[in-house]
Short mmCIF file of C-alpha atoms in Angstrom, two decimals:
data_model
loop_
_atom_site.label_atom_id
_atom_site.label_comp_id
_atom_site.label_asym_id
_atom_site.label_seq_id
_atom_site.Cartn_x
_atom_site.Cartn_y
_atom_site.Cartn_z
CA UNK S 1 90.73 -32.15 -14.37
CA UNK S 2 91.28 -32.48 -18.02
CA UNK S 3 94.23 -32.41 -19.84
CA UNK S 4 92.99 -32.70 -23.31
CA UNK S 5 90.91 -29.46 -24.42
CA UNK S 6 89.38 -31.25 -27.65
CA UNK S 7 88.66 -33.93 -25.43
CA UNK S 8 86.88 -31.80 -23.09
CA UNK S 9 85.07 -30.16 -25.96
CA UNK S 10 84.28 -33.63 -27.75
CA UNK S 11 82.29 -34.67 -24.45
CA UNK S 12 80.65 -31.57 -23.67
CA UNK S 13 79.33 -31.60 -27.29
CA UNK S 14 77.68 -35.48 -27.32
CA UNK S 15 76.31 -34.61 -24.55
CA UNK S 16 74.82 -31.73 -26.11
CA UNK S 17 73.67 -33.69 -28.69
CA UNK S 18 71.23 -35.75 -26.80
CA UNK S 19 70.04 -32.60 -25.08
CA UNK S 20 69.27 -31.20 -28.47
CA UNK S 21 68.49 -33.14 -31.42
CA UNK S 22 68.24 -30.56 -33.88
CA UNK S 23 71.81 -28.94 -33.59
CA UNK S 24 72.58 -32.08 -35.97
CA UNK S 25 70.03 -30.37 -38.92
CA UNK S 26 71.31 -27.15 -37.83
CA UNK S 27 75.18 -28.63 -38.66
CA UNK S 28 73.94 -29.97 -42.25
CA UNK S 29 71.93 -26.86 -42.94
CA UNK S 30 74.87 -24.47 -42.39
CA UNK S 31 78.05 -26.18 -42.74
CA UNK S 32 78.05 -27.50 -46.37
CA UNK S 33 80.23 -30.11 -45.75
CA UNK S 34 82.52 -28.07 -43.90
CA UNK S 35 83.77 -28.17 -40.18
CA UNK S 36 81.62 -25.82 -37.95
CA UNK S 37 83.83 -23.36 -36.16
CA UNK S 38 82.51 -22.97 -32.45
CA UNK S 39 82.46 -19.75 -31.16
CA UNK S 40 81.38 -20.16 -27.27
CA UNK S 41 79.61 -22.35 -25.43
CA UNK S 42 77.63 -21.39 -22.55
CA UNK S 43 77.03 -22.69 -19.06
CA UNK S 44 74.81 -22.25 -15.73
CA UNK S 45 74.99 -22.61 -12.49
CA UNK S 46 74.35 -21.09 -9.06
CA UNK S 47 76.33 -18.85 -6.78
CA UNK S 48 76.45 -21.80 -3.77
CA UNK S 49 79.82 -22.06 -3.11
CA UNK S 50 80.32 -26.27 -3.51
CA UNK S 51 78.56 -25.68 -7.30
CA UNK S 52 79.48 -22.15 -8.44
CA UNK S 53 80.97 -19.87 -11.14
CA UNK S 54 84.39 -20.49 -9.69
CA UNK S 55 83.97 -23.99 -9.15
CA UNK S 56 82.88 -24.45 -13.19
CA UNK S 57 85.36 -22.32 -14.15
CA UNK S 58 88.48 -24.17 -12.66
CA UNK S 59 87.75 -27.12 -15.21
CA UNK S 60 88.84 -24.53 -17.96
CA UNK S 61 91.61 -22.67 -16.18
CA UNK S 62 93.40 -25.84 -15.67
CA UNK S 63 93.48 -26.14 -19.72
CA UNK S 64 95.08 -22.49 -19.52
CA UNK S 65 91.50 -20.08 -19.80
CA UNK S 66 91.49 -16.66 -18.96
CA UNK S 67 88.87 -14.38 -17.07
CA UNK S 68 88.64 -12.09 -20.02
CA UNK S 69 84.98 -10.16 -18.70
CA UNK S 70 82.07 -9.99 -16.00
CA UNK S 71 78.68 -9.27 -16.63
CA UNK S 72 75.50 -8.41 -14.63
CA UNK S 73 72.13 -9.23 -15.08
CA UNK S 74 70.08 -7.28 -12.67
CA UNK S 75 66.58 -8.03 -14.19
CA UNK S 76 67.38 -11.95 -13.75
CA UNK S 77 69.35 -11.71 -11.04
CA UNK S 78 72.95 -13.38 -12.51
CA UNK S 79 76.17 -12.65 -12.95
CA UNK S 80 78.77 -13.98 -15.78
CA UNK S 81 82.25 -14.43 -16.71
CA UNK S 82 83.74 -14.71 -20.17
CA UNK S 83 87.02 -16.93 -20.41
CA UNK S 84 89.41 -17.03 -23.64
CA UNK S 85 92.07 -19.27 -24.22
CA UNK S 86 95.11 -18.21 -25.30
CA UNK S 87 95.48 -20.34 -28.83
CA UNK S 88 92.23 -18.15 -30.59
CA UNK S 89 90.58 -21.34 -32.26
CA UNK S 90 89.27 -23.04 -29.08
CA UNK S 91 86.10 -21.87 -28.44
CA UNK S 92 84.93 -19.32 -25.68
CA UNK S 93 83.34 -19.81 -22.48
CA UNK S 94 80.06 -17.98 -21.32
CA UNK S 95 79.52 -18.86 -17.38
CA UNK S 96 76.62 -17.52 -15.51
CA UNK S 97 75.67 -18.47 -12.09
CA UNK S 98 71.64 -17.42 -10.04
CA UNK S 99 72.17 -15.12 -7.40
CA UNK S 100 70.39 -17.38 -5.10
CA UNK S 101 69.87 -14.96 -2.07
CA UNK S 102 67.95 -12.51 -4.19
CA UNK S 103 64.97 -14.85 -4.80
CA UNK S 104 62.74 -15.79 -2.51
CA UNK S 105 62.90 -17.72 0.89
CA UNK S 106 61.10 -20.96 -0.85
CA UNK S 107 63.48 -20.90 -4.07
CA UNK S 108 66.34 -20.59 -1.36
CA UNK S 109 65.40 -23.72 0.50
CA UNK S 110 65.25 -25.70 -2.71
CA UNK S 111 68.11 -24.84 -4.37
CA UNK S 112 70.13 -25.13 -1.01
CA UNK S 113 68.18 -29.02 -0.54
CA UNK S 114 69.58 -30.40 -3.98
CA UNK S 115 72.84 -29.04 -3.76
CA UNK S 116 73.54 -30.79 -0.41
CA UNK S 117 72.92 -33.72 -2.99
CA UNK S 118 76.26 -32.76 -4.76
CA UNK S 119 79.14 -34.75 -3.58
CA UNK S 120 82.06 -32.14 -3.68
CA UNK S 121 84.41 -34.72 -5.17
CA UNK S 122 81.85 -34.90 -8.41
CA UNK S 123 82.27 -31.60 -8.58
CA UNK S 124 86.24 -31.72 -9.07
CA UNK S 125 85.89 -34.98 -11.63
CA UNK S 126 86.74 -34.66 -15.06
CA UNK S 127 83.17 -35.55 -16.51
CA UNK S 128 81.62 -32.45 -13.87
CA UNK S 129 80.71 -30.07 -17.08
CA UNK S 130 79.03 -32.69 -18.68
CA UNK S 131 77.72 -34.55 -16.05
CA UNK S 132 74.15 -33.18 -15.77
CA UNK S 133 71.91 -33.54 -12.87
CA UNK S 134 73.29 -34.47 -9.37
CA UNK S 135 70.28 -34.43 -7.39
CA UNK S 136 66.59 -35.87 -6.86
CA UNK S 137 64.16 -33.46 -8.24
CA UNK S 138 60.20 -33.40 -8.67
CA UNK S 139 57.62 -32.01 -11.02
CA UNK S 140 56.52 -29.92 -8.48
CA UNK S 141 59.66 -28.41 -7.71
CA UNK S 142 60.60 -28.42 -11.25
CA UNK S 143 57.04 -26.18 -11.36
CA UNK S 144 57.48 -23.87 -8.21
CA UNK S 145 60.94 -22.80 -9.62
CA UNK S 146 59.80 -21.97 -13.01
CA UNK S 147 57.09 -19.48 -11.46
CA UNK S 148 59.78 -17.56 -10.35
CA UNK S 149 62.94 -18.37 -12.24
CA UNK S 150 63.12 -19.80 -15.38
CA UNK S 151 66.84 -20.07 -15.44
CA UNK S 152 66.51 -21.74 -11.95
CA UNK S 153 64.33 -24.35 -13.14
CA UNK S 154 66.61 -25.63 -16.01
CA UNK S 155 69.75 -25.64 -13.63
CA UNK S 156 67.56 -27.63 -11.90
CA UNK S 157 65.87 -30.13 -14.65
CA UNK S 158 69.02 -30.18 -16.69
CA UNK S 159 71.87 -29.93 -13.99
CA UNK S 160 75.77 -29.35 -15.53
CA UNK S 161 75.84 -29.66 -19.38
CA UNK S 162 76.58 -27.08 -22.29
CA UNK S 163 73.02 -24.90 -22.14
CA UNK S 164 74.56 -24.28 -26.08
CA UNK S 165 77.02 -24.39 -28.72
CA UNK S 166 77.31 -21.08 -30.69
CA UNK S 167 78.29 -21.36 -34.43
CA UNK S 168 80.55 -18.63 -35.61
CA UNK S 169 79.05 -17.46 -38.58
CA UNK S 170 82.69 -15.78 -39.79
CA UNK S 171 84.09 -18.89 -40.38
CA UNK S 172 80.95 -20.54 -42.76
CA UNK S 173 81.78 -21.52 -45.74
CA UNK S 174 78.61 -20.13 -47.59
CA UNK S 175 77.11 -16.99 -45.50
CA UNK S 176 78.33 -13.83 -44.64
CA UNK S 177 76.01 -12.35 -43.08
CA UNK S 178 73.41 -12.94 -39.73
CA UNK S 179 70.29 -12.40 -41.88
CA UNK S 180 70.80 -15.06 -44.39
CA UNK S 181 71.90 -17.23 -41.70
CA UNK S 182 68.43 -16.49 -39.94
CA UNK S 183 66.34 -16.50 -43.42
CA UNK S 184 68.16 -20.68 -43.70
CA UNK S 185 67.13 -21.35 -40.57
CA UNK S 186 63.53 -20.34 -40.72
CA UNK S 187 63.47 -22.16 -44.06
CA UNK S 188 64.36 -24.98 -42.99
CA UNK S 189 61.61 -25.01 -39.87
CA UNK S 190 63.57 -23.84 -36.86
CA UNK S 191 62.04 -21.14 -34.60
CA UNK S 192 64.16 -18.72 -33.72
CA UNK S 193 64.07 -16.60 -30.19
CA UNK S 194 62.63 -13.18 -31.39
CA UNK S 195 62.96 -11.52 -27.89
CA UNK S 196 64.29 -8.41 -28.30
CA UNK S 197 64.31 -8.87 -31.72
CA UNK S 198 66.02 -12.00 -33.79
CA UNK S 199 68.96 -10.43 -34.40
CA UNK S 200 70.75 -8.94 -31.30
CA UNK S 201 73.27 -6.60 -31.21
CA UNK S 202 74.79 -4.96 -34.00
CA UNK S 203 78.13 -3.91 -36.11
CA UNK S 204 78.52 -0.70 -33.65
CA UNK S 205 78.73 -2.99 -30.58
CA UNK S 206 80.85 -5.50 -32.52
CA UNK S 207 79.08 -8.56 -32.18
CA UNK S 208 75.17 -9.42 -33.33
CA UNK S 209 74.32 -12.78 -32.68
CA UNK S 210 71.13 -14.82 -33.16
CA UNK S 211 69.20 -17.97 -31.78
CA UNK S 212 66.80 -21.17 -32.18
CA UNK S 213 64.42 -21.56 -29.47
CA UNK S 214 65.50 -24.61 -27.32
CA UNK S 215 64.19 -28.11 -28.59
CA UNK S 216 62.01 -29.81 -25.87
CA UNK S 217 63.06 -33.26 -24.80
CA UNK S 218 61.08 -35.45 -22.18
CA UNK S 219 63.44 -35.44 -18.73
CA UNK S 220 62.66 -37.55 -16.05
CA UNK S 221 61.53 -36.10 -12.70
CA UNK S 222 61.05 -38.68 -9.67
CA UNK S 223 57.42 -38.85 -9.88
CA UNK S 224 56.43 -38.29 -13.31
CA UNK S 225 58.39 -37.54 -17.45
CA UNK S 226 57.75 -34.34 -18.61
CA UNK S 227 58.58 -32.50 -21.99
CA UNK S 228 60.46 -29.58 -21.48
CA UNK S 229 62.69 -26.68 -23.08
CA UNK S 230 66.70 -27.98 -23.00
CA UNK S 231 69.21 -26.59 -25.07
CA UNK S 232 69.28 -24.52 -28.25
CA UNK S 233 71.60 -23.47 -30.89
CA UNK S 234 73.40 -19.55 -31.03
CA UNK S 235 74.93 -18.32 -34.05
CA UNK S 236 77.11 -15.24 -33.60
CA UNK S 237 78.90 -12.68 -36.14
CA UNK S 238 82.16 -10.58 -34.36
CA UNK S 239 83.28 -7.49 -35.68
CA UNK S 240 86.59 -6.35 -36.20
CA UNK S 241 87.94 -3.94 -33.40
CA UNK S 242 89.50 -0.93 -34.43
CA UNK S 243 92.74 -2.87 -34.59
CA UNK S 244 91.97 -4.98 -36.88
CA UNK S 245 91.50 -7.95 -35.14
CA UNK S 246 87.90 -9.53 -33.93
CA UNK S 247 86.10 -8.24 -30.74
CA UNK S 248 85.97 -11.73 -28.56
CA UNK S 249 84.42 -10.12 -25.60
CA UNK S 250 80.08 -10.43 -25.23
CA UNK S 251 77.37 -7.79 -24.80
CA UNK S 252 75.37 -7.85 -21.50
CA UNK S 253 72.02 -6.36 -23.17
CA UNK S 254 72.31 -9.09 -25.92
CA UNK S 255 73.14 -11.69 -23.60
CA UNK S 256 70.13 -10.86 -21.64
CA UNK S 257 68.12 -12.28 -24.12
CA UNK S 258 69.68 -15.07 -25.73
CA UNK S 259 68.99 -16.47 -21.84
CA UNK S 260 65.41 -16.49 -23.04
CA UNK S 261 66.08 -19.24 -25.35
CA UNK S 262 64.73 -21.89 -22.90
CA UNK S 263 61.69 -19.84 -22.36
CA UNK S 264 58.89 -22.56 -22.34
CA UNK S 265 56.31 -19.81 -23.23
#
C-alpha cells in the first residue's frame, strides 16, 4: 500500500491524463495560472469480493480515509461510499461498485470470467488504483455488456483507473459561480452532460456540481481497436453547512447522473 498520499494522487492523475486528453485544456481554461484544487475523484468497480468496494477502498484507509457516507443507486443497480481524509485539502473519494447479481445470468458469467483473471496479489499492489485492465476482453463482450450496463462495460474496457477528477470550483481563482464555469466550458468547445439538466443539484442541497461528457479514446480489445467513451472532467461548488463550514458529503440524485458521463449515446 502507499505511504505517500500525493504520490498516490500524482499517479492516479497521469494516468488520468492519457485516459482523457482534454482535462489538460480544461486545466488552462479554468485555472489561470493557478493550482487546481481537486475536490474528489471517483472510482468503479464491482461487488465480487477479490475486486470490490472494500478491496479499493483499503488503498485509501491505509493513508488514514474515512467512510464518511453510502449511497444507493437502485435504477443502475450500485452502491457507493464517500471517504474523507482527515487533513481537508486532500481530495475526496467517490467509490461505487455493480451489484453484479441483479443483472442478468449472461452479464454474471462475464463479469465472474474476467475477474478470475485478477491475480489477488495485483489487487493488494501499490499501482492497483491505477492499474487499469486486468483481464482479456473482446468487442463482443465489450458490446453485450453495454446493452445492458453501461457502467459494466467501462469497468470492463477501462478496468481500475480514476473514472474522473472533479475541480472544486470554490477554490478558482477567477469564477464564483457553476454557470460561468459551464458558459467557459461551452466556449471553449467542451460538451457538457445535460442529463438531468447541466447543472445538478443546488444551494438547498449544498452542493451543485456539473460535467464534460467523457472524451473517447481508441482502447484495444483482443480482436479488434475501438473508439470509445473513457473519462471526463466534474466540476463541483459546496455550500456552507449551517455551521459555517462546507458540506463535504455527495447527493445520490445528482450522483445518479454525473454516472451518465460515459454515456456513448
Amino acid at each position: 500500500m502507499h505511504t505517500d498520499i500525493n504520490e498516490l494522487f500524482e499517479n492516479l492523475w497521469s494516468d488520468y491524463l492519457k485516459m482523457t486528453p482534454s482535462a489538460v485544456k480544461v486545466h488552462q481554461l479554468l485555472s489561470k495560472g493557478e493550482t487546481i484544487i481537486n475536490d474528489h475523484i471517483a472510482l468503479r468497480t464491482f461487488n465480487i469480493a477479490k475486486v470490490n468496494l472494500s478491496v479499493l477502498s483499503a488503498h485509501f484507509e491505509a493513508l488514514g480515509y474515512k467512510d464518511c457516507g453510502d449511497y444507493h443507486f437502485e435504477a443502475k443497480k450500485l452502491k457507493a461510499k464517500h471517504f474523507e481524509h482527515p487533513d481537508a485539502t486532500q481530495p475526496k473519494v467517490f467509490i461505487s461498485e455493480l451489484l453484479v447479481e441483479e443483472f442478468s445470468d449472461e452479464l454474471q458469467e462475464t463479469i465472474t470470467a474476467l475477474i478470475e483473471q485478477v491475480d489477488v496479489e495485483a489487487t493488494k499492489a501499490d499501482n492497483f488504483i491505477y492499474s487499469g485492465r486486468h483481464w482479456q476482453l473482446d468487442s463482443a463482450t465489450y458490446d453485450a455488456l453495454l446493452a445492458e450496463s453501461e457502467y459494466a462495460a467501462w469497468v470492463a474496457a477501462f478496468g481500475y483507473r480514476a473514472n474522473h477528477f472533479t475541480v472544486s470550483i470554490n477554490h478558482l481563482p477567477e469564477f464564483s459561480n457553476i454557470l460561468d464555469v459551464n458558459e467557459a466550458l461551452k466556449n471553449a468547445g467542451f460538451v457538457l452532460n445535460s442529463a438531468g439538466g447541466e447543472v445538478k443539484g443546488s444551494a438547498e442541497v449544498l452542493l451543485e456540481q456539473s460535467s464534460t461528457m467523457a472524451d473517447r479514446i481508441t482502447v484495444d480489445f483482443r480482436d479488434s481497436q475501438k473508439e470509445i467513451p473513457s473519462c471526463f472532467y466534474e466540476f463541483a461548488l459546496r455550500y456552507p453547512k449551517a455551521d459555517g463550514t462546507l458540506y463535504t458529503g455527495f447527493v445520490a440524485a445528482s450522483a445518479d447522473k454525473i454516472f451518465e458521463s460515459t454515456n456513448a449515446s
